[in-house]
PDB file of C-alpha atoms in Angstrom:
ATOM      1  CA  MET A 219    -100.257 -28.321 -27.927  1.00 38.00           C
ATOM      2  CA  GLY A 220    -101.243 -31.817 -26.811  1.00 39.00           C
ATOM      3  CA  ARG A 221    -104.350 -33.835 -27.448  1.00 38.00           C
ATOM      4  CA  ALA A 222    -107.837 -32.403 -27.121  1.00 38.00           C
ATOM      5  CA  ARG A 223    -109.487 -32.992 -23.738  1.00 39.00           C
ATOM      6  CA  GLY A 224    -113.001 -31.708 -24.569  1.00 37.00           C
ATOM      7  CA  ARG A 225    -115.038 -28.997 -26.254  1.00 34.00           C
ATOM      8  CA  THR A 226    -116.324 -25.680 -24.987  1.00 37.00           C
ATOM      9  CA  ALA A 227    -119.584 -23.873 -25.674  1.00 38.00           C
ATOM     10  CA  ALA A 228    -117.525 -21.244 -27.501  1.00 40.00           C
ATOM     11  CA  THR A 229    -116.564 -23.877 -30.098  1.00 36.00           C
ATOM     12  CA  GLY A 230    -113.022 -24.052 -28.795  1.00 41.00           C
ATOM     13  CA  ALA A 231    -110.934 -27.002 -27.740  1.00 43.00           C
ATOM     14  CA  ILE A 232    -109.456 -27.474 -24.288  1.00 43.00           C
ATOM     15  CA  ARG A 233    -105.869 -28.627 -24.595  1.00 44.00           C
ATOM     16  CA  ARG A 234    -103.596 -29.814 -21.794  1.00 44.00           C
ATOM     17  CA  THR A 235    -100.268 -27.946 -21.837  1.00 45.00           C
ATOM     18  CA  GLY A 236     -98.124 -28.673 -18.821  1.00 46.00           C
ATOM     19  CA  ALA A 237     -99.662 -27.211 -15.635  1.00 46.00           C
ATOM     20  CA  ARG A 238    -102.366 -25.305 -17.523  1.00 50.00           C
ATOM     21  CA  ASN A 239    -105.187 -25.920 -19.903  1.00 57.00           C
ATOM     22  CA  THR A 240    -105.722 -23.567 -22.807  1.00 54.00           C
ATOM     23  CA  VAL A 241    -109.088 -23.022 -24.419  1.00 55.00           C
ATOM     24  CA  ALA A 242    -108.674 -21.728 -27.938  1.00 52.00           C
ATOM     25  CA  SER A 243    -111.556 -20.253 -29.862  1.00 52.00           C
ATOM     26  CA  HIS A 244    -111.667 -18.180 -33.006  1.00 54.00           C
ATOM     27  CA  GLN A 245    -111.390 -14.929 -31.003  1.00 63.00           C
ATOM     28  CA  THR A 246    -109.561 -15.436 -27.728  1.00 69.00           C
ATOM     29  CA  ARG A 247    -107.346 -17.640 -25.585  1.00 83.00           C
ATOM     30  CA  VAL A 248    -108.277 -18.618 -22.058  1.00 88.00           C
ATOM     31  CA  HIS A 249    -105.722 -19.999 -19.617  1.00 89.00           C
ATOM     32  CA  VAL A 250    -107.044 -22.386 -16.952  1.00 91.00           C
ATOM     33  CA  ALA A 251    -104.584 -22.699 -14.079  1.00 90.00           C
ATOM     34  CA  ALA A 252    -104.332 -25.786 -11.901  1.00 92.00           C
ATOM     35  CA  PRO A 253    -106.808 -25.675  -8.979  1.00 92.00           C
ATOM     36  CA  GLU A 254    -105.381 -24.119  -5.809  1.00 94.00           C
ATOM     37  CA  HIS A 255    -106.474 -25.485  -2.417  1.00 93.00           C
ATOM     38  CA  LEU A 256    -106.730 -22.672   0.138  1.00 89.00           C
ATOM     39  CA  PRO A 257    -106.107 -23.003   3.899  1.00 93.00           C
ATOM     40  CA  ASN A 258    -109.828 -22.430   4.595  1.00 87.00           C
ATOM     41  CA  GLY A 259    -110.730 -25.566   2.642  1.00 88.00           C
ATOM     42  CA  LEU A 260    -111.978 -23.812  -0.487  1.00 84.00           C
ATOM     43  CA  THR A 261    -110.633 -24.612  -3.922  1.00 88.00           C
ATOM     44  CA  LEU A 262    -109.681 -21.651  -6.103  1.00 87.00           C
ATOM     45  CA  GLN A 263    -109.927 -22.128  -9.857  1.00 89.00           C
ATOM     46  CA  ARG A 264    -108.442 -19.317 -11.928  1.00 88.00           C
ATOM     47  CA  VAL A 265    -109.397 -18.798 -15.535  1.00 89.00           C
ATOM     48  CA  GLN A 266    -107.534 -15.970 -17.203  1.00 88.00           C
ATOM     49  CA  MET A 267    -108.415 -14.167 -20.404  1.00 89.00           C
ATOM     50  CA  PRO A 268    -105.488 -11.879 -21.248  1.00 87.00           C
ATOM     51  CA  GLY A 269    -106.566  -8.370 -22.133  1.00 88.00           C
ATOM     52  CA  THR A 270    -109.911  -8.395 -20.321  1.00 91.00           C
ATOM     53  CA  GLN A 271    -110.840  -5.851 -17.679  1.00 93.00           C
ATOM     54  CA  VAL A 272    -113.585  -7.945 -16.070  1.00 94.00           C
ATOM     55  CA  VAL A 273    -113.575 -10.293 -13.095  1.00 93.00           C
ATOM     56  CA  THR A 274    -116.113 -13.002 -12.333  1.00 93.00           C
ATOM     57  CA  ALA A 275    -116.112 -14.737  -8.971  1.00 93.00           C
ATOM     58  CA  ALA A 276    -118.283 -17.742  -8.246  1.00 93.00           C
ATOM     59  CA  LEU A 277    -118.873 -19.584  -5.003  1.00 93.00           C
ATOM     60  CA  ALA A 278    -120.266 -23.034  -5.729  1.00 93.00           C
ATOM     61  CA  PHE A 279    -121.467 -25.614  -3.233  1.00 93.00           C
ATOM     62  CA  PRO A 280    -122.429 -29.267  -3.675  1.00 94.00           C
ATOM     63  CA  ALA A 281    -126.199 -29.020  -3.242  1.00 95.00           C
ATOM     64  CA  GLY A 282    -129.331 -29.531  -5.294  1.00 93.00           C
ATOM     65  CA  SER A 283    -131.812 -32.301  -5.973  1.00 92.00           C
ATOM     66  CA  ARG A 284    -129.022 -34.870  -6.224  1.00 95.00           C
ATOM     67  CA  TYR A 285    -128.362 -34.441  -2.491  1.00 95.00           C
ATOM     68  CA  GLU A 286    -131.915 -33.847  -1.246  1.00 95.00           C
ATOM     69  CA  LEU A 287    -133.974 -36.494   0.524  1.00 94.00           C
ATOM     70  CA  ALA A 288    -137.708 -36.948  -0.107  1.00 92.00           C
ATOM     71  CA  GLY A 289    -138.755 -34.329   2.476  1.00 91.00           C
ATOM     72  CA  GLU A 290    -136.115 -31.840   1.332  1.00 92.00           C
ATOM     73  CA  ILE A 291    -136.923 -31.484  -2.369  1.00 93.00           C
ATOM     74  CA  GLY A 292    -136.418 -27.840  -3.375  1.00 94.00           C
ATOM     75  CA  LEU A 293    -134.469 -26.905  -0.237  1.00 94.00           C
ATOM     76  CA  ALA A 294    -131.285 -25.931  -2.101  1.00 95.00           C
ATOM     77  CA  HIS A 295    -133.234 -23.672  -4.467  1.00 95.00           C
ATOM     78  CA  PHE A 296    -135.122 -22.138  -1.556  1.00 95.00           C
ATOM     79  CA  ALA A 297    -131.805 -21.448   0.230  1.00 94.00           C
ATOM     80  CA  GLU A 298    -130.396 -19.850  -2.932  1.00 94.00           C
ATOM     81  CA  HIS A 299    -133.284 -17.360  -2.966  1.00 93.00           C
ATOM     82  CA  ALA A 300    -133.268 -16.786   0.811  1.00 94.00           C
ATOM     83  CA  ILE A 301    -129.571 -15.897   0.847  1.00 94.00           C
ATOM     84  CA  PHE A 302    -130.195 -12.913  -1.476  1.00 90.00           C
ATOM     85  CA  LYS A 303    -132.730 -11.396   0.948  1.00 92.00           C
ATOM     86  CA  GLY A 304    -130.130  -9.579   3.060  1.00 93.00           C
ATOM     87  CA  SER A 305    -126.820  -9.955   4.853  1.00 96.00           C
ATOM     88  CA  HIS A 306    -124.769  -8.548   7.703  1.00 95.00           C
ATOM     89  CA  LEU A 307    -123.633  -5.528   5.657  1.00 97.00           C
ATOM     90  CA  TYR A 308    -126.564  -5.275   3.226  1.00 96.00           C
ATOM     91  CA  ARG A 309    -129.688  -5.647   5.354  1.00 94.00           C
ATOM     92  CA  THR A 310    -132.302  -6.102   2.589  1.00 93.00           C
ATOM     93  CA  HIS A 311    -132.455  -7.494  -0.924  1.00 93.00           C
ATOM     94  CA  HIS A 312    -132.823  -3.877  -2.097  1.00 96.00           C
ATOM     95  CA  ALA A 313    -129.510  -3.004  -0.400  1.00 97.00           C
ATOM     96  CA  VAL A 314    -127.809  -6.023  -2.026  1.00 96.00           C
ATOM     97  CA  ASN A 315    -129.104  -5.012  -5.464  1.00 96.00           C
ATOM     98  CA  ARG A 316    -128.294  -1.328  -4.919  1.00 98.00           C
ATOM     99  CA  ARG A 317    -124.689  -2.175  -3.991  1.00 98.00           C
ATOM    100  CA  ALA A 318    -124.296  -4.344  -7.096  1.00 97.00           C
ATOM    101  CA  GLU A 319    -125.725  -1.553  -9.262  1.00 98.00           C
ATOM    102  CA  ASP A 320    -123.451   1.043  -7.629  1.00 98.00           C
ATOM    103  CA  LEU A 321    -120.476  -1.131  -8.565  1.00 98.00           C
ATOM    104  CA  GLY A 322    -121.780  -1.710 -12.078  1.00 98.00           C
ATOM    105  CA  ALA A 323    -121.727  -5.407 -11.223  1.00 98.00           C
ATOM    106  CA  LEU A 324    -124.001  -8.272 -12.140  1.00 97.00           C
ATOM    107  CA  ILE A 325    -124.864 -10.567  -9.240  1.00 97.00           C
ATOM    108  CA  ASN A 326    -126.861 -13.752  -9.569  1.00 97.00           C
ATOM    109  CA  ALA A 327    -127.169 -17.380  -8.515  1.00 96.00           C
ATOM    110  CA  TYR A 328    -128.456 -20.667  -9.813  1.00 96.00           C
ATOM    111  CA  THR A 329    -129.306 -24.122  -8.542  1.00 96.00           C
ATOM    112  CA  SER A 330    -128.725 -27.198 -10.646  1.00 96.00           C
ATOM    113  CA  HIS A 331    -129.054 -30.909 -10.028  1.00 95.00           C
ATOM    114  CA  SER A 332    -125.771 -30.982  -8.117  1.00 96.00           C
ATOM    115  CA  VAL A 333    -124.634 -27.429  -7.348  1.00 96.00           C
ATOM    116  CA  VAL A 334    -125.766 -24.089  -5.954  1.00 96.00           C
ATOM    117  CA  CYS A 335    -123.631 -21.291  -7.350  1.00 96.00           C
ATOM    118  CA  PHE A 336    -123.518 -17.599  -6.401  1.00 96.00           C
ATOM    119  CA  HIS A 337    -121.611 -15.370  -8.806  1.00 96.00           C
ATOM    120  CA  VAL A 338    -120.690 -11.759  -9.433  1.00 96.00           C
ATOM    121  CA  THR A 339    -119.155 -10.107 -12.499  1.00 96.00           C
ATOM    122  CA  ALA A 340    -117.614  -6.641 -12.302  1.00 96.00           C
ATOM    123  CA  ARG A 341    -114.953  -4.397 -13.757  1.00 97.00           C
ATOM    124  CA  ALA A 342    -111.489  -5.343 -12.528  1.00 95.00           C
ATOM    125  CA  ALA A 343    -111.191  -1.892 -10.926  1.00 96.00           C
ATOM    126  CA  VAL A 344    -113.947  -2.745  -8.416  1.00 97.00           C
ATOM    127  CA  ALA A 345    -113.174  -6.461  -8.022  1.00 95.00           C
ATOM    128  CA  ALA A 346    -112.369  -6.226  -4.299  1.00 95.00           C
ATOM    129  CA  ASP A 347    -115.711  -4.535  -3.577  1.00 97.00           C
ATOM    130  CA  ALA A 348    -117.604  -7.084  -5.702  1.00 95.00           C
ATOM    131  CA  LEU A 349    -115.876  -9.945  -3.868  1.00 94.00           C
ATOM    132  CA  GLU A 350    -116.781  -8.356  -0.533  1.00 96.00           C
ATOM    133  CA  LEU A 351    -120.434  -8.195  -1.633  1.00 97.00           C
ATOM    134  CA  ILE A 352    -120.719 -11.824  -2.760  1.00 95.00           C
ATOM    135  CA  ASN A 353    -118.765 -13.025   0.274  1.00 94.00           C
ATOM    136  CA  ASP A 354    -121.014 -11.148   2.698  1.00 96.00           C
ATOM    137  CA  ILE A 355    -124.314 -12.366   1.275  1.00 96.00           C
ATOM    138  CA  VAL A 356    -123.125 -15.993   1.136  1.00 95.00           C
ATOM    139  CA  SER A 357    -121.185 -16.043   4.432  1.00 94.00           C
ATOM    140  CA  HIS A 358    -123.496 -13.856   6.534  1.00 96.00           C
ATOM    141  CA  PRO A 359    -127.112 -14.121   5.290  1.00 96.00           C
ATOM    142  CA  LEU A 360    -129.728 -12.635   7.617  1.00 95.00           C
ATOM    143  CA  LEU A 361    -132.405 -15.280   6.981  1.00 92.00           C
ATOM    144  CA  ASP A 362    -135.105 -13.008   8.417  1.00 89.00           C
ATOM    145  CA  PRO A 363    -138.172 -15.116   9.395  1.00 91.00           C
ATOM    146  CA  GLU A 364    -140.572 -12.681   7.689  1.00 89.00           C
ATOM    147  CA  GLU A 365    -138.586 -12.767   4.430  1.00 86.00           C
ATOM    148  CA  LEU A 366    -138.438 -16.565   4.619  1.00 89.00           C
ATOM    149  CA  LYS A 367    -142.254 -16.703   4.962  1.00 90.00           C
ATOM    150  CA  ARG A 368    -142.630 -14.501   1.891  1.00 89.00           C
ATOM    151  CA  GLU A 369    -140.154 -16.659  -0.039  1.00 85.00           C
ATOM    152  CA  ARG A 370    -142.105 -19.815   0.865  1.00 86.00           C
ATOM    153  CA  GLY A 371    -145.173 -18.178  -0.654  1.00 80.00           C
TER     154      GLY A 371
END
């Protein structure tokens, strides 16, 4: 299968096989397709686990303390929290959470040293609705001044 390229947290090895990588663990195989560059400038990375009925979508942005200047420390993390406060379609954080619960989806975000990532995991049967939810909160956040004050503390 080629030489090992690295290790995974699931104690598997990533192996380069032509246009795809394969992660092999003791229980499953994961196929990592070559990144696809979309017309809107985003890069799509597909990771397939044959036989699963779950979809996870993540929108990640280069942000975090690595990119923040002295007066901006914590800005990426603040923005991560503020974005979940409401959107064009889901006007409050309660509406965002209610929609995720209605779909049986898990929605979350994190900020690291070099990335802010928003992600949703849902059953494949409701993937389109879960993608619509994560897209709306990230692309159309309300950023209500009162909610921002509360978030600042």
